[in-house]
Tab-separated table of C-alpha atoms in Angstrom:
chain	number	residue	atom	x	y	z
A	4	MET	CA	11.529	-29.616	-10.670
A	5	ILE	CA	9.178	-29.396	-12.631
A	6	THR	CA	9.447	-32.430	-13.852
A	7	PRO	CA	11.322	-35.553	-12.945
A	8	ASN	CA	14.734	-35.886	-13.617
A	9	LYS	CA	18.027	-37.727	-11.371
A	10	VAL	CA	18.081	-35.731	-9.175
A	11	VAL	CA	14.720	-35.029	-8.736
A	12	PRO	CA	12.448	-37.689	-8.290
A	13	LEU	CA	8.326	-37.941	-9.229
A	14	ALA	CA	7.389	-37.709	-5.645
A	15	LYS	CA	9.352	-34.743	-5.224
A	16	SER	CA	8.384	-32.980	-8.880
A	17	ALA	CA	5.608	-30.524	-9.549
A	18	LEU	CA	3.523	-33.142	-11.359
A	19	GLY	CA	3.890	-34.617	-8.730
A	20	LEU	CA	3.227	-33.228	-5.423
A	21	ALA	CA	0.191	-31.964	-8.170
A	22	ARG	CA	-2.134	-34.579	-7.247
A	23	PHE	CA	-1.922	-33.225	-3.103
A	24	VAL	CA	-3.276	-29.857	-5.049
A	25	LEU	CA	-6.336	-32.128	-6.809
A	26	GLU	CA	-7.029	-34.556	-3.659
A	27	GLU	CA	-7.400	-30.769	-1.263
A	28	ALA	CA	-9.506	-29.031	-4.642
A	29	PRO	CA	-13.357	-29.368	-2.767
A	30	ASN	CA	-12.083	-28.553	0.262
A	31	CYS	CA	-11.145	-24.808	-0.667
A	32	GLU	CA	-12.265	-21.806	-1.681
A	33	SER	CA	-8.356	-20.263	-1.042
A	34	ILE	CA	-4.492	-20.392	-2.386
A	35	SER	CA	-4.091	-19.328	1.553
A	36	GLU	CA	-7.251	-22.732	2.534
A	37	LEU	CA	-5.322	-24.618	-0.259
A	38	ARG	CA	-1.533	-23.503	1.084
A	39	GLY	CA	-2.636	-24.036	4.379
A	40	ARG	CA	-4.084	-27.837	3.948
A	41	THR	CA	-1.294	-29.557	2.066
A	42	SER	CA	2.006	-27.096	3.473
A	43	LYS	CA	3.084	-31.221	4.432
A	44	HIS	CA	3.683	-31.889	1.712
A	45	PHE	CA	5.908	-29.195	0.380
A	46	ASP	CA	9.065	-28.924	1.109
A	47	SER	CA	9.089	-24.922	0.846
A	48	ILE	CA	6.713	-22.062	-0.441
A	49	ASP	CA	8.387	-22.538	-3.935
A	50	GLN	CA	7.416	-25.777	-4.639
A	51	PHE	CA	3.720	-25.180	-3.737
A	52	ILE	CA	3.891	-21.777	-6.389
A	53	LEU	CA	5.184	-23.621	-8.073
A	54	THR	CA	3.581	-26.507	-8.096
A	55	ILE	CA	0.209	-24.367	-9.026
A	56	ASP	CA	1.579	-22.306	-12.410
A	57	LEU	CA	1.958	-25.436	-13.257
A	58	LEU	CA	-2.232	-26.831	-13.580
A	59	PHE	CA	-2.584	-23.219	-14.615
A	60	VAL	CA	-0.488	-24.044	-17.386
A	61	LEU	CA	-2.498	-27.429	-17.458
A	62	GLY	CA	-5.484	-25.533	-17.050
A	63	ARG	CA	-6.949	-27.486	-14.540
A	64	MET	CA	-7.026	-24.982	-11.647
A	65	SER	CA	-8.350	-20.764	-12.735
A	66	VAL	CA	-7.783	-17.993	-9.918
A	67	ASP	CA	-11.074	-14.976	-9.239
A	68	PHE	CA	-8.058	-12.721	-7.642
A	69	GLU	CA	-11.298	-10.277	-7.258
A	70	THR	CA	-13.078	-12.836	-4.682
A	71	GLY	CA	-9.694	-14.243	-4.192
A	72	ARG	CA	-11.335	-17.630	-5.053
A	73	ILE	CA	-9.884	-20.533	-7.123
A	74	SER	CA	-11.581	-22.814	-9.142
A	75	TYR	CA	-11.337	-26.380	-11.399
A	76	VAL	CA	-11.726	-28.083	-13.900
A	77	ASP	CA	-12.337	-31.726	-14.042
């Protein structure tokens, strides 16, 4: 589900869904706010979490766990 394959198209993979998260980047300050703004693009919370994890591993976003704020790397 992270990458597209014969069963999972690009639009439903974490790589494809990451664009919706990155488009909302300047507008959100917390994970819960980001989830609310992008929920229509994800079939489940699992897809959302996997996409957030992917962006974190790739170094595209970071989370301050004390304040709950997210920041994005350009």
